[in-house]
XYZ file of C-alpha atoms in Angstrom:
435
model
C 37.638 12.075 1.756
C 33.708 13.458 1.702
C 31.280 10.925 1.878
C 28.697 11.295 0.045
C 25.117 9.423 -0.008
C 21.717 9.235 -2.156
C 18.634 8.507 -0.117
C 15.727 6.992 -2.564
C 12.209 7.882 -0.533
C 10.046 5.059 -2.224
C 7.611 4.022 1.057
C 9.239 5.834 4.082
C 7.704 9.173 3.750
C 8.970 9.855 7.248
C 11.628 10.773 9.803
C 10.124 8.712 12.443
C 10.969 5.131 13.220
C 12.857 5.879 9.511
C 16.151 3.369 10.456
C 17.754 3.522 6.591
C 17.555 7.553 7.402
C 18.909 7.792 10.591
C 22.290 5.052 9.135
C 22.761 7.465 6.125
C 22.806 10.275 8.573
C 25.295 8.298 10.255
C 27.706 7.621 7.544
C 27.643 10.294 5.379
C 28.869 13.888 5.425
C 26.803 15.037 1.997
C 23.143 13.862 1.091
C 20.887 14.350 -1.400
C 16.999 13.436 -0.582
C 15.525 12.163 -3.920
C 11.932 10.474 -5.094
C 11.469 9.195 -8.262
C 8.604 9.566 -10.193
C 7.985 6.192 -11.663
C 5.256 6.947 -13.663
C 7.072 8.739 -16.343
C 9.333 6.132 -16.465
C 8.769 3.629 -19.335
C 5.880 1.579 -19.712
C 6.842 -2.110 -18.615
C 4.688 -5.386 -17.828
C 4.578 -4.988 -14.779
C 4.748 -0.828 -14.149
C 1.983 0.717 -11.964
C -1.221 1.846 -12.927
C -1.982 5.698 -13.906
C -3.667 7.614 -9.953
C -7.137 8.511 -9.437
C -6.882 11.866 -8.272
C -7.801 11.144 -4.990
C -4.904 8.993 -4.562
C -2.604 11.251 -6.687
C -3.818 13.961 -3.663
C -2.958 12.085 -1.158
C 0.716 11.088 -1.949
C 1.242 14.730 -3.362
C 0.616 15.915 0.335
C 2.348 12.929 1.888
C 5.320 14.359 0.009
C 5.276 17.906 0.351
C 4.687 17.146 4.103
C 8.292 15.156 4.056
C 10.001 18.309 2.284
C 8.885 20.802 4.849
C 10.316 18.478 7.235
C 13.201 17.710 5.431
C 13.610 21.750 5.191
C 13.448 22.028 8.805
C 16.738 19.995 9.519
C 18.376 21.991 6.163
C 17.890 19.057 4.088
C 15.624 19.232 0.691
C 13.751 16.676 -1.193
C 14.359 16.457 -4.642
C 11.917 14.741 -7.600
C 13.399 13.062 -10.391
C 10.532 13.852 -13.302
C 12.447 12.681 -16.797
C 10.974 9.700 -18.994
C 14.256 7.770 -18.031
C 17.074 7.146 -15.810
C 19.810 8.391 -17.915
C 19.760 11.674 -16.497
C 19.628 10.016 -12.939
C 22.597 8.170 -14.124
C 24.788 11.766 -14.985
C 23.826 13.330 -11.851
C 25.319 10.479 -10.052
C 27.973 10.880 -11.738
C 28.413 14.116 -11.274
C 27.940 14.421 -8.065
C 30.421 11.566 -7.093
C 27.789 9.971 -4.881
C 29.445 6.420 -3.336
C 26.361 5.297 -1.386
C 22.955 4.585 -1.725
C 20.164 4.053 0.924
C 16.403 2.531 -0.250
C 13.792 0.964 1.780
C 13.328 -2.897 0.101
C 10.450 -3.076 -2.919
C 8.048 -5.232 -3.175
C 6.807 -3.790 -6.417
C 8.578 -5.931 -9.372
C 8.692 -2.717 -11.642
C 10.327 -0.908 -8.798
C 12.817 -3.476 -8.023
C 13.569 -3.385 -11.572
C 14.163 0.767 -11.808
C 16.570 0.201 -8.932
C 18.259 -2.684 -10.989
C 18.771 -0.077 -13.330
C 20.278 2.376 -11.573
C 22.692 -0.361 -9.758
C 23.890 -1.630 -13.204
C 24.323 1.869 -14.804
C 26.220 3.225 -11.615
C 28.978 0.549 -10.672
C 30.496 2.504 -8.366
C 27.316 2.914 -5.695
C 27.543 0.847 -2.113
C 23.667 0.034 -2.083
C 22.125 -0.551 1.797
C 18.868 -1.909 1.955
C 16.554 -1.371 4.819
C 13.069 -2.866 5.805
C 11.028 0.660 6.696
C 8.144 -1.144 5.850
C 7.890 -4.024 8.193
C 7.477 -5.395 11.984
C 10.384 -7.704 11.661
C 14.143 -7.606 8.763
C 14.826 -10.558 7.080
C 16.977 -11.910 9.148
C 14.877 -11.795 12.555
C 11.913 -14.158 10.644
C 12.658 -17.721 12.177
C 12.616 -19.188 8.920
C 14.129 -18.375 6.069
C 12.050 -16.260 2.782
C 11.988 -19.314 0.658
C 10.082 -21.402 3.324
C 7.538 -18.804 3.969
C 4.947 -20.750 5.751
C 1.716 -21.431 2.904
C -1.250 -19.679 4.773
C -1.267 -16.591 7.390
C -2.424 -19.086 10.405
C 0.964 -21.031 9.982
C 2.607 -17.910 9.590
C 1.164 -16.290 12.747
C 2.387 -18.735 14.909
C 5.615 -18.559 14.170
C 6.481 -15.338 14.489
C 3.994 -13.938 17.110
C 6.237 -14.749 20.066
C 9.316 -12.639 18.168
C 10.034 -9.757 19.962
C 9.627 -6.158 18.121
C 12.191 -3.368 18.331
C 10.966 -0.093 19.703
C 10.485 2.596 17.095
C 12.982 5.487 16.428
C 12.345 8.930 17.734
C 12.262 11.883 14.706
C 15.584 12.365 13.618
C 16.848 15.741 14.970
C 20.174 16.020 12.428
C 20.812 15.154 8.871
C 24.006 16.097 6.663
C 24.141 18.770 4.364
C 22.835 18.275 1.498
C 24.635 18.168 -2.169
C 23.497 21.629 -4.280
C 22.523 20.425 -7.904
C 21.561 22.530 -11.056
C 17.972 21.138 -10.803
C 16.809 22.020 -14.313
C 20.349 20.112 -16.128
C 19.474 16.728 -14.166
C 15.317 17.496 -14.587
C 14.999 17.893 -10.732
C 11.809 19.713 -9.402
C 10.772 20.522 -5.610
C 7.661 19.364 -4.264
C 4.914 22.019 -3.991
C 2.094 22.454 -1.380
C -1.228 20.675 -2.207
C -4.355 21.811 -0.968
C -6.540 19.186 0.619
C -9.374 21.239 3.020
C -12.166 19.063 1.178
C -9.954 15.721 2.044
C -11.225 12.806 4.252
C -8.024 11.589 4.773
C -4.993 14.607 4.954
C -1.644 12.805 3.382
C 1.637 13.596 5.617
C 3.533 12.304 8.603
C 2.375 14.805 11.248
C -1.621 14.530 9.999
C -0.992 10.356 10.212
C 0.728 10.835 13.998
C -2.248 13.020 15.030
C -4.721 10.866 13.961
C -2.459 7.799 15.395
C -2.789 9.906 18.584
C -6.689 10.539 18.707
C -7.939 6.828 18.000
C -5.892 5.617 20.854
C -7.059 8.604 22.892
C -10.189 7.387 22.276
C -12.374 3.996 23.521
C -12.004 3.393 19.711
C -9.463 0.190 20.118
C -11.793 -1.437 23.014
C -14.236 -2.159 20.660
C -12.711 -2.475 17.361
C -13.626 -5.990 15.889
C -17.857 -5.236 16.963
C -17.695 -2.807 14.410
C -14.446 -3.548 11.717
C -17.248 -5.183 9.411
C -19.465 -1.746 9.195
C -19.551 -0.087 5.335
C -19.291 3.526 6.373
C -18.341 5.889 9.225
C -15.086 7.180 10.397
C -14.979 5.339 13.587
C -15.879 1.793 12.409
C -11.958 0.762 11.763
C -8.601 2.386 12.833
C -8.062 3.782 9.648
C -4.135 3.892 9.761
C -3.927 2.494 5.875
C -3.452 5.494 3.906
C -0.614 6.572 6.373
C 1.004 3.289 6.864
C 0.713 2.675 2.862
C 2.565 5.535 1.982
C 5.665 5.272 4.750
C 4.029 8.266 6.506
C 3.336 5.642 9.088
C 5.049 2.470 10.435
C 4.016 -0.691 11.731
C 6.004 -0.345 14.233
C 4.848 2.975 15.826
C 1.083 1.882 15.138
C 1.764 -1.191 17.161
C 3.435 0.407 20.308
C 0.756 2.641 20.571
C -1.337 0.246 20.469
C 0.551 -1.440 23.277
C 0.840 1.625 25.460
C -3.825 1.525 25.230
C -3.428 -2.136 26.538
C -1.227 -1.257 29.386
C -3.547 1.675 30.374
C -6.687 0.228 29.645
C -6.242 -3.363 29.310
C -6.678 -5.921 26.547
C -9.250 -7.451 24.985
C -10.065 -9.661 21.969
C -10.301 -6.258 19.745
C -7.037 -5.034 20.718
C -5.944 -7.831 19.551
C -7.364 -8.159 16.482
C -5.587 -4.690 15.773
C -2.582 -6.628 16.105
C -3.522 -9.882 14.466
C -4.313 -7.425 11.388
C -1.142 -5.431 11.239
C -0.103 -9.626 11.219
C -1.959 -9.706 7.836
C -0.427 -7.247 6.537
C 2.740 -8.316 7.411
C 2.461 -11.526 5.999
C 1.609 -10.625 2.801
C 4.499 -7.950 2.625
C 7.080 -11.168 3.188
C 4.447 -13.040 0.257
C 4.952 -10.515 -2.255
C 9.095 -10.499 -1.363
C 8.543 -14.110 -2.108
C 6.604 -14.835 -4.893
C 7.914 -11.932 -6.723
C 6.731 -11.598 -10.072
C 4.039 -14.565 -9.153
C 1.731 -11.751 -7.361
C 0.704 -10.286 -10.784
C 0.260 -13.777 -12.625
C -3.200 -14.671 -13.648
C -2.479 -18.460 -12.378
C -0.853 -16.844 -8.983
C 1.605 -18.872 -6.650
C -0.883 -21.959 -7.243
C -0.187 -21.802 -10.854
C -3.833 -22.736 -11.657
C -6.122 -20.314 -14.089
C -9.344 -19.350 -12.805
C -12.683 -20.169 -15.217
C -12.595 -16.384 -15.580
C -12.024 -13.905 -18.410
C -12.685 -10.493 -19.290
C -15.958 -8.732 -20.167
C -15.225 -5.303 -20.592
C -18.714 -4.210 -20.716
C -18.974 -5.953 -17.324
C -15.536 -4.894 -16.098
C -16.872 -1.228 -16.897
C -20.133 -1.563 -15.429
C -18.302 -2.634 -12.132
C -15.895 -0.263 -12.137
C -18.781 2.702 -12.391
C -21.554 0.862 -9.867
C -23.897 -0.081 -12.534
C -24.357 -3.819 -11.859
C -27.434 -5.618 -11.256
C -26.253 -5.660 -7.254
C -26.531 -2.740 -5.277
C -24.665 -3.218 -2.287
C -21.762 -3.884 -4.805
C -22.661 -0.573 -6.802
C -22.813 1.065 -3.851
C -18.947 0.453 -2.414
C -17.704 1.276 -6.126
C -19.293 4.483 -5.984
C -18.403 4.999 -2.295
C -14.259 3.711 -4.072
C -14.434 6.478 -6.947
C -15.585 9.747 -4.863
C -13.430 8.982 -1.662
C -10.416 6.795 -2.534
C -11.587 4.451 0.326
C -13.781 1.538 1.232
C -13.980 -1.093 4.186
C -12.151 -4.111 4.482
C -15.416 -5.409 4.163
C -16.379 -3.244 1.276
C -13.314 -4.615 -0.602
C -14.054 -8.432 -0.062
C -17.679 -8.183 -1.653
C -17.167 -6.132 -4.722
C -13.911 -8.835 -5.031
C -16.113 -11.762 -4.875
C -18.518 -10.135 -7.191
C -16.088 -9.445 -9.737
C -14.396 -12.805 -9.799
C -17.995 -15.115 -9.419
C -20.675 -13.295 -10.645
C -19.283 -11.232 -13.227
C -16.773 -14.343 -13.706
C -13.712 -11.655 -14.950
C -9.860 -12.141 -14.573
C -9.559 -10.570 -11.241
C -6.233 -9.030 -11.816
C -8.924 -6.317 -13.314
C -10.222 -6.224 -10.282
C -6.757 -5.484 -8.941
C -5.398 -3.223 -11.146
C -8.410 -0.811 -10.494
C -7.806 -0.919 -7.017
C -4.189 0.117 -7.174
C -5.720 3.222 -9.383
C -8.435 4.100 -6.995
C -6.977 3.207 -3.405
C -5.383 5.938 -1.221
C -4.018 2.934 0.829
C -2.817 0.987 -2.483
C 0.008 -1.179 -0.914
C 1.295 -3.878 -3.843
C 1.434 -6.449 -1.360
C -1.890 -6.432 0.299
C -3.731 -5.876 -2.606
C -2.524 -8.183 -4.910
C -2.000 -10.727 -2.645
C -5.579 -10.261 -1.039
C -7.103 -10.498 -4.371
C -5.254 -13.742 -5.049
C -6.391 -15.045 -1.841
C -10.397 -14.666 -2.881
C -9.950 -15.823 -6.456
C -8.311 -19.134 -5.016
C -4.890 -18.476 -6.695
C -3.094 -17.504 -3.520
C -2.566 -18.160 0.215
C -6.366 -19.136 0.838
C -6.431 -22.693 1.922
C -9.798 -22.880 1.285
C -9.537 -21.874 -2.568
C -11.778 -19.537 -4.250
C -14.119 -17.656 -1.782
C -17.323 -16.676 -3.035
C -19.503 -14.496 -0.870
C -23.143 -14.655 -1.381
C -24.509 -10.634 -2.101
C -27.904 -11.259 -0.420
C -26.629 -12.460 2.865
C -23.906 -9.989 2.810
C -26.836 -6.743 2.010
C -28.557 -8.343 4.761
C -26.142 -8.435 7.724
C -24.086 -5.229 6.748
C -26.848 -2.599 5.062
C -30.164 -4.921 6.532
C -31.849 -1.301 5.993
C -30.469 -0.352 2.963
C -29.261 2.794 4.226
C -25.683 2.705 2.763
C -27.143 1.528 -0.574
C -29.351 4.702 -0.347
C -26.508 7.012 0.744
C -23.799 5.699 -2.521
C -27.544 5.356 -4.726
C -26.535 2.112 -5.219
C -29.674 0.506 -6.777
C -29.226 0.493 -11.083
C -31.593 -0.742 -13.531
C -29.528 -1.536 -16.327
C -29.159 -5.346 -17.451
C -25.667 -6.976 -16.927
C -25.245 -7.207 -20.390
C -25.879 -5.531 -23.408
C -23.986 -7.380 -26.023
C -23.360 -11.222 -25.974
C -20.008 -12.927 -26.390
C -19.762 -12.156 -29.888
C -20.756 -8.568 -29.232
C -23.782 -8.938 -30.882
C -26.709 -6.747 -29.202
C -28.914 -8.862 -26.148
């Protein structure tokens, strides 16, 4: 009897270090490669937010990148474009497909398309992989439900667990299942032109710049400079990559063990490490706290003295607040699709404290604007500085002149993003009656 499998490419836009790949190509003797486009899928509560087109760029590439790979082993990668799963149901169907292979969500609204497709199609033999973090389930030693409260806890525990080399590219895949693509609304991924990118989406463009950093002296002096605003050098940035699965973890971190061994380690090779940490910690948050990461009151289940202003919201959104360091990062946000760690803490704080607005606005932007959007560290970072989340300290609340003065003291990245603005916070008062 033919066995045949599904693969669902959700954030494993890879063949490297891909394990969930590498067991379908294992166990199945027919595959079809498939991505669905979730944002034609029905609006929901919790459903993603419409791409800036710097972000839509950047996944567009990550993805055509995977089908030319994908070609090269005879495979193809298939995108499922209707406004709802019934048509993904038929070709299942159809196709008498008995197993299915995704990579574990932490998005709620994903989870719940793949609930979908579970209830609707009985007959599929789901396996679930972890493509997305250091360590599965089962290797964490404690179990999801005791997650430890803050990252420090967290990092203790599971810094002396051992990680498991990454996978080499996968050389073989089975054939793949031919479809009538325009009966099941199937479309093929086309090329995307990105020669005026700063960051080019796609496995082998994240690999080579993986490559160059840790060619470089780059890692040796990483935390003197992780706070800096602007310039290419100033952090490692793997993000975009390791958002979109064209990156893992895993490959970013033996790399970064293979510098230490060759040119010894330091406190900022370390903090490359104790950051992929963060991020892994708030993968295994958001796996927790489930629908909790989009909830105004967050996992403390206490509501911030915030609301919305949207002439405020707006004004931060465009970088036309009365503080320029904070205009200048939104600006800096809208034209590249990027901005510091840094960057991302201050215009947080500002939203939340000075502007005093629900900061899941503050969120939801970011997960339109960000190439690196990743659910889990966004949402759960913005929880963390509006005191709903994993911050033991509660709210955080940076103060904008200090920050101008140790990050732009000369006011040269204010001047660069034209950050200064003379309009008034306000226009209209409460009642939206004019100032």
């Amino acid at each position: 009897m033919t066995t045949r499998g599904i693969y669902f490419f959700s954030n494993d836009l890879r063949l490297h270090d891909n394990a969930l790949l590498t067991q379908a190509a294992d166990e199945v003797d027919e595959l079809i490669c498939l991505y669905i486009d979730d944002t034609l899928l029905p609006s929901t509560r919790y459903r993603p937010e419409p791409w800036s087109t710097k972000r839509q760029t950047f996944h567009e590439a990550s993805l055509a990148a995977l089908e030319s790979q994908l070609a090269n082993l005879g495979q193809m990668l298939w995108r499922y474009q209707a406004r709802s799963l019934q048509q993904l149901n038929a070709l299942i169907s159809h196709l008498e497909i008995n197993l299915a292979y995704v990579s574990k969500q932490v998005g709620w609204f994903e989870q719940q398309v793949l609930h979908q497709i579970a209830n609707n199609a009985p007959q599929l033999s789901w396996k679930i992989g972890n493509n997305h973090t250091l360590w599965r389930e089962e290797d964490l030693p404690f179990k999801l439900s005791d997650l430890p409260a803050s990252f420090t806890e967290f990092r203790k525990k599971v810094e002396p667990l051992a990680i498991k080399s990454p996978l080499i590219k996968l050389n073989n895949l089975p054939k793949p299942m031919h479809v009538q693509s325009d009966k099941f609304s199937l479309s093929r991924q086309n090329q995307v032109s990105q020669s005026n990118e700063l960051f080019i989406g796609g496995e082998q463009a994240g690999l080579t710049h993986l490559r160059q950093y840790f060619d470089s002296r780059a890692p040796s002096y990483y935390k003197t400079v992780r706070n800096e605003l602007d310039g290419w050098g100033n952090s490692t940035k793997f993000s975009p990559w390791l958002a979109n699965g064209c990156l893992s973890a895993k490959q970013i971190l033996t790399e970064l063990n293979n510098f230490e061994r060759h040119h010894g380690a330091n406190e900022s090779t370390y903090w490359i490490y104790f950051e992929l940490l963060w991020r892994e910690y708030f993968q295994w948050y958001g796996h927790r706290h489930q629908q909790q990461l989009f909830t105004f009151t967050g996992i403390k289940k206490q509501s911030p003295l915030t609301s919305l202003y949207p002439e405020r919201f707006a004004k931060w959104c465009q970088g036309q607040t009365p503080y320029p360091l904070v205009n200048a990062c939104m600006k800096q946000l809208n034209q590249t699709g990027y901005m510091s760690n840094r960057g991302r803490q201050i215009v947080a704080s500002c939203l939340v404290n000075e502007l005093q607005i629900d900061w899941r606005y503050g969120a939801r932007y970011f997960e339109q604007q960000l190439i690196d959007y990743d659910v889990a560290s966004n949402w759960g970072n913005w929880q963390y500085l509006a005191g709903v989340g994993a911050d033991p300290r509660g709210q955080r609340h940076f103060d904008l002149t200090k920050q101008t003065q140790l990050f732009d003291p000369k006011g040269k990245f204010i001047e660069k993003w034209q950050g200064q603005c003379d309009l008034p916070l306000d226009s209209v008062d409460g009642a939206d009656w004019p100032c």
